[in-house]
Structures are given as C-alpha cells and as structure tokens.
Amino acid sequence: MVLKDDNSEKSIELFISIGLDEKTARNTINNNKVTANLTAVIHEAAVTDGCDRNTGNLLYSVATKFPTNALVHRPTLLKYIVNSKIKTPAQLEAAFAFFASTGPEDFKLNEFEEACGVGIEVSPEDIEKAVKGIFEENKKTILEQRYRTNVGELFGHVRKSLPWADPKIVKKLIDEKMYELLGEKTAADNEKPTKKKEKKEKPAKVEEKKAVVETTAEPSEEELNPYTIFPQPEQNFMVHTEVFFSDGSILRCSNTKEVLDKHLKVTGGKVYTRFPPEPNGLWFYVRFQCLYFQAMFVDFGLAKERGGCCYLRYDDTNPEAEKEEYINHIEEIVKWMGWEPFKITYTSDYFQELYDLAVELIRRGHAYVDHQTADEIKEYREKKMNSPWRDRPIEESLKLFDEMRRGIIEEGKATLRMKQDMQSDNFNMYDLIAYRIKFAPHPKAGDKWCIYPSYDYAHCTVDSLENITHSLCTLEFETRRASYYWLLHSLSLYMPYVWEYSRLNVTNTVMSKRKLNYIVTNKYVDGWDDPRLLTLSGLRRRGVTSTAINAFVRGIGITRSDGSMIHVSRLEHHIREELNKTAPRTMVVLNPLKVVITNLESDKLIELDAKRWPDAQNDDPSAFYKVPFSRVVYIDQSDFRMKDSKDYYGLAPGKSVLLRYAFPIKCTNVVFADDNETVREIHAEYDPEKKSKPKGVLHWVAESSPGEEPIKVEVRLFEKLFNSENPAELNDAWLTDINPNSKMVISGAYAVSTLKDAAVGDRFQFERLGYYAVDKDSEPGKLVFNRTVTLRDSYGKGGK
C-alpha cells in the first residue's frame, strides 16, 4: 500500500502537469514501479514544469513500456519526444521495437530515425487521398457488405501506405467516406449476420509451380522528371493568385488574352526563367550555400528541360554593395555547376524603364512620396498606421519624385512607397518602399542615378520586362506573392507564373548566412571554403563534383513540403555514385606500420600491376599503374593486432594476409619499442608462389628503393561539423554543438609514388579508405589530400 503523504500529492501534481487527468494520476501512484519510472522519465525529459497533453501521454507510455534492456537509450528517445520529432503513438511503438532489438549496444541515429519516421509529415490531404484510393479499390465489397465491412482492415490498408499518419484523422475520414458512400444505417445493417456452413472444396492439383516474379513499382513521372509540375507558358492565362484586402475585396490576378498573346509572340512560346543572385559581399563570402545550387537546378534546369532560356540576372540595386569581383565569381560558379545562361543581364539595365513605370504608378494613384524616417516607417507598419503623407495629391508626389531623381532632396529625407493595404493581414502589403535616395555611383550605371529601386519593386517588374514565364523561389518568399502580383496588376503588366518550392535543408549544418559568417569570422572553421561547410566553394575544395550535387538536388525533387530536413548521407550517396565512376584507385597508408619481408633480398624490387579501376581489362594498359614491392612495406597500424580472433581479417602473430595486387605474407615476429608495448615493426615472410589463400586483404605502400621512404603526404579527415542533425533547434546554444573532432590532420601518411604528380583538384579513391581530393594547400614535395567522403554508404539505411 502506498501512503498518501506529501510526496504522493507532489507526484500527483507533477503527473497532472504533463497532461494526465487527475484520476489517472491518482491511479498511477498506487503502483510504486510506474510512479518511480514516470517520475524519472519526467526529470530526464526536463519537463518538471509541465508540457502539453500529447507529449505527456507519450512520456507515460515510455514509463510503462520502454524495454528494460535498452534503458541507456531512453534519454535519446525522450529528447525526440520533447522536441516533437516523435509525436504519435505509432512512432513511439516503432521506437520501442527498435530499442528492444538494439539493446544496450550503440546504435546509429539515422537508422533509428528511419525506423520511427522522424521528419516525415503526413498532411490531411495525403491521408484523404489514401482513404479515397482504398475506398475505390474496395468499393464493390463495401457496397455488398455495407456497415458490416471490416473498418479495421480499411484502417490497416491506410496505415500500411501511410504508417505515420494521424490515426484520429484516418478514422474520421474513413467514417465520413463510409457515410458518403452508404448513407444512414438501415435496419438490415443492424441485424446480426447468420453463419452458413460451407462445404470445403479440395484445391485443384497444381501441375507445376509457377515462378514468383517480384515486381518493383515503376518510378513516377515526377520522379523521372521533377519539372513536370510546372505548367506550360500558354497556360499563364489562369489565375496566378488571389490578393486579399482588408476591406474584404479580393484581387484575382491573371493575364488577359491580349497580354498573354503578346508575351507568347515575343518568347515564341518558350519557357523563360531567371537565376537572380545579388553580386554583393555576402554572396561572395557565403559562395552559394545549399539553397543556391538548388535554385540553379530549378531555374536553369527547367529552362533546359523545356528547351527554353534562363537569364543570369544580377540584382544590382544596391550601388554600395556590388563589386566586379563578386560578379566574376558568380559566373565562374554557375559555369562550374554546368549551367549556361541564355543571357547575362542586370537590374540596372532597366533603371530607366523602372523609373518610368514608377512615375506611371504614381499617376495611377498607387504610389506616393513619403518623408518618414526608417524608424518611423517601421513603427507605423508595426502599428498598421498610414503614413501622414499617404494621401498627398498625385501631382505633388510626381513633383517630389522628380526632385528625388535630380538630387534635390537629401538622402534619407524621402522615399517612394507603394500604396497597398496597411490593414492587410500580410505584412508584405504594408506600403513597401519602391525607391530610396542614395548618393553613390553605381558600378555599372555610373553617376546617372541617385535614386535606386528596391528589391520588392524591381524584382517582379524586371521579371515582366524580361518576359519570364516561371518566377521560381523558395517558400519563405510566398508571402511576397501578393505584393508581386499587386504591383504588376497595378501597372497592367504581363504576369509570370510564380511558384515557391521548399527550401533545401541538410542535416548537421547551419543554413543561416549570419551563423555561417559568425563561425568563419570567429575561426571555428578555416575560412569560407572550409571543406566542412556545405557551400559550393567548400564542397568543391572537398572534392565534390557538380554532377553529384545536381544529381542530389534532382533526387530530392521540387516540392512545397516545407520544413523537410534532408539527411546528409543522401548527398554523400550521390557523391560516392559519381566518384566511384570517375576517381581512379590508388593506395595510401594513413598510419604506417613497418613490415620487413625477411625472405626477400634487401636489394630486390618487384614491379607489380595495380588496377586504377576495379573492372580494368588486362589488354588496357592505361587502366593499370605500377607499384614497387620491396623488402620493406608499410601497412596501416589498424590492420595489425597482437591477439587474433575469428572475425578479424587483419595481420596478427602467426597469421597470413594478402597484400593487395601483391603476395600473401605471414607475421613471424614482432619488434617492440623500449616500452615493450608499442609495436615498432613486424617481421614477415612472403609467399612468392601464392599458394596460401588468406581471407584478409590489406592495402600497403613499399619503399621504392632500399632505405628510401615512400612519398609522405598530409591527409585531412573531415567529419560532420555539428553533432546534432538540426543545430538550429538549439537556439543560442548552437555553437556548443560544433563537433570538436570534425577535422583530423594526419601529416605522416605514405602514398604510392604515382601520386607525386597529382594536381590540385585531382580526385582518387584510396583503397579501403574513401575518396580524396588534392587540396589547394599542396606545395611541391608536399601533397595535401582532403577526404571527400568515406567508402561506406549509409543512405540506404538512414538517408531521408
């Protein structure tokens, strides 16, 4: 019996704070074991101040069902629950099953997440589509059995196709579909069915067994071609969007037949897209992080796939930020990525047209000159208050705007603002600024202008002037769609088709420019092209190819499922796929251990053929390279141990291994250092006739002549920069998540002599180790290699 003391009441309060009802809480304290478990779980999860009911119910299940053989992993599961990465009973049951089979040993987070459906969001629309499909497949049976239909089986079919769907929504939609198909229950539906005895028939004799042919689902058209989701240019007459105003009116933006016909005549009906980088310092330094090579794939790729054109358009509206060096670098990167612009343009090419259109916008009563300061504009927008100058006469705004252009008004004393809707629910309709005064020469336009258009004004307007058919951007720009179409409609201009796609987020990194800038300037990494950064310059330096990057983005597809986090192993998978075809094999020993072949003469040198490619044909001499085999060879320290075991395939005293492309060797003696623990060298005998057939195969490097060490190289091993898959979730503590072991430098590795002529950027597969590229820090006589990716591919297990 549990005594109802103060501790019991505190436990009840604690259990109620996580969402348990009072009755359940009081029943719980009658079980000492569950009380102790639940209390421990709440403290481990750090929710002693309470949490929502759904989280609390999951924590209660952990306290009562978590497998006792894997308690060491319980804190990991609790973290996923509290962070809402595991939020349904189905996910939790999957976690229990995973840990029950894992036990106390180490496990891989990516395998755990895949088993539990972490990061998979199933929308009500997805569930509705699945339910509809199940009902269509079983319609005949449901109509025959009516309400006697086994609803549990229908539920099971949906859960089989969508295992992480919300069961409440599934049940609700199934019930609604049953009612929609069958209507109200009849008296016959409520009658109990009578059982009939059926005579069992013997199955017909099978003459011969038919082979079972396993079929795999054909990839969808969208998987084969991610661009199929986009409409054709001639479909741009359709409604693009609806702009809602605070007075209840709705603007339905679409092209008239006349406007669309004029557009199609100019373009010839081709697809026109644009890739619009800003040629400023931040672009130069960040150098195209993940979302930018995603944008290149979408913009250039759609145009290429449809036989159209893609502009490389520089958004050079800020004269103080743009520099020629930034422009040159962007063009070089675009070319390296394999894209060829149809034409290179600049927003500044259209400064005169943009100015003329701004004048027309004022004439139509849709813009005004404002004298509020930047702080006042911010305050008024936050309070949804109109500017005191919002309703000034049109002629007065025209005169002032002309004075702005001629440099009569001081910088900061006036702006041109669009008269949109200050009471809208959309912040991007709060009278956005169209023009600012800046007394600064423009790198391209020179001293002609002292007023410059804003992004919000110029971006959509130049899209129209360049007859862009598809204006593509990431989802964070979706709220700008209203102002985009409002402006083009207000000026009676052609309207491109706007489509936002989900931003590419990759695990174990940060995407924020601010955070990238912080870790670079504070030397957490070695510069903007540090191989640990997922920027194009970092990936290039690491040895990643542009084709691998484009294959990665293509494999992800183009969707609107925001918030998705792509596992970095998926990128690594595509890198391996590419390098496996293009990187020649070679041998490098990272941590050399000397092996003396005692039955080989000291002055003897045997030249052997090693394969550059695993499927090399013997009649192709270019597919081979020469390696010397001499009395002294070096193997990796990790490939030798003093105590042998059945599952170990390396070298040990009295044991034989095969040196790849060479001969079997057998360890005959071990020489220790003065501490009698450190192995200094190994003595071995080789089998010149290759009569022995050892299972273990080791890579190695030999002296090219007696007493002459192999060439020494530096090898840099890179791991994930952040320990957590999503360090952004850690908020202000994100810096503490940086992996202190993300870079390891090995300065005394040995390589085969054929590598001495390797050039910066050359890529190789170091056999048994991974793929490596020559780094720019290399000097004559000192090669530096960066590990691009390891040989092991975890994408099939953990990639999402």
mmCIF file of C-alpha atoms in Angstrom, residues 251 360-361 364 366 485-493 495:
data_model
loop_
_atom_site.group_PDB
_atom_site.id
_atom_site.type_symbol
_atom_site.label_atom_id
_atom_site.label_comp_id
_atom_site.label_asym_id
_atom_site.label_seq_id
_atom_site.Cartn_x
_atom_site.Cartn_y
_atom_site.Cartn_z
ATOM 1 C CA LEU A 251 -7.948 40.789 -56.435
ATOM 2 C CA GLU A 360 3.140 55.713 -64.051
ATOM 3 C CA LEU A 361 2.414 54.036 -60.713
ATOM 4 C CA ARG A 364 -2.446 55.827 -61.314
ATOM 5 C CA HIS A 366 -0.766 53.628 -56.434
ATOM 6 C CA TYR A 485 1.030 40.476 -58.354
ATOM 7 C CA TRP A 486 -0.450 43.645 -56.878
ATOM 8 C CA LEU A 487 2.304 45.720 -58.474
ATOM 9 C CA LEU A 488 2.143 44.037 -61.894
ATOM 10 C CA HIS A 489 -1.643 44.325 -61.894
ATOM 11 C CA SER A 490 -1.468 47.991 -60.876
ATOM 12 C CA LEU A 491 0.794 48.684 -63.867
ATOM 13 C CA SER A 492 -1.177 46.417 -66.259
ATOM 14 C CA LEU A 493 1.974 44.410 -66.978
ATOM 15 C CA MET A 495 2.373 38.422 -65.020
#
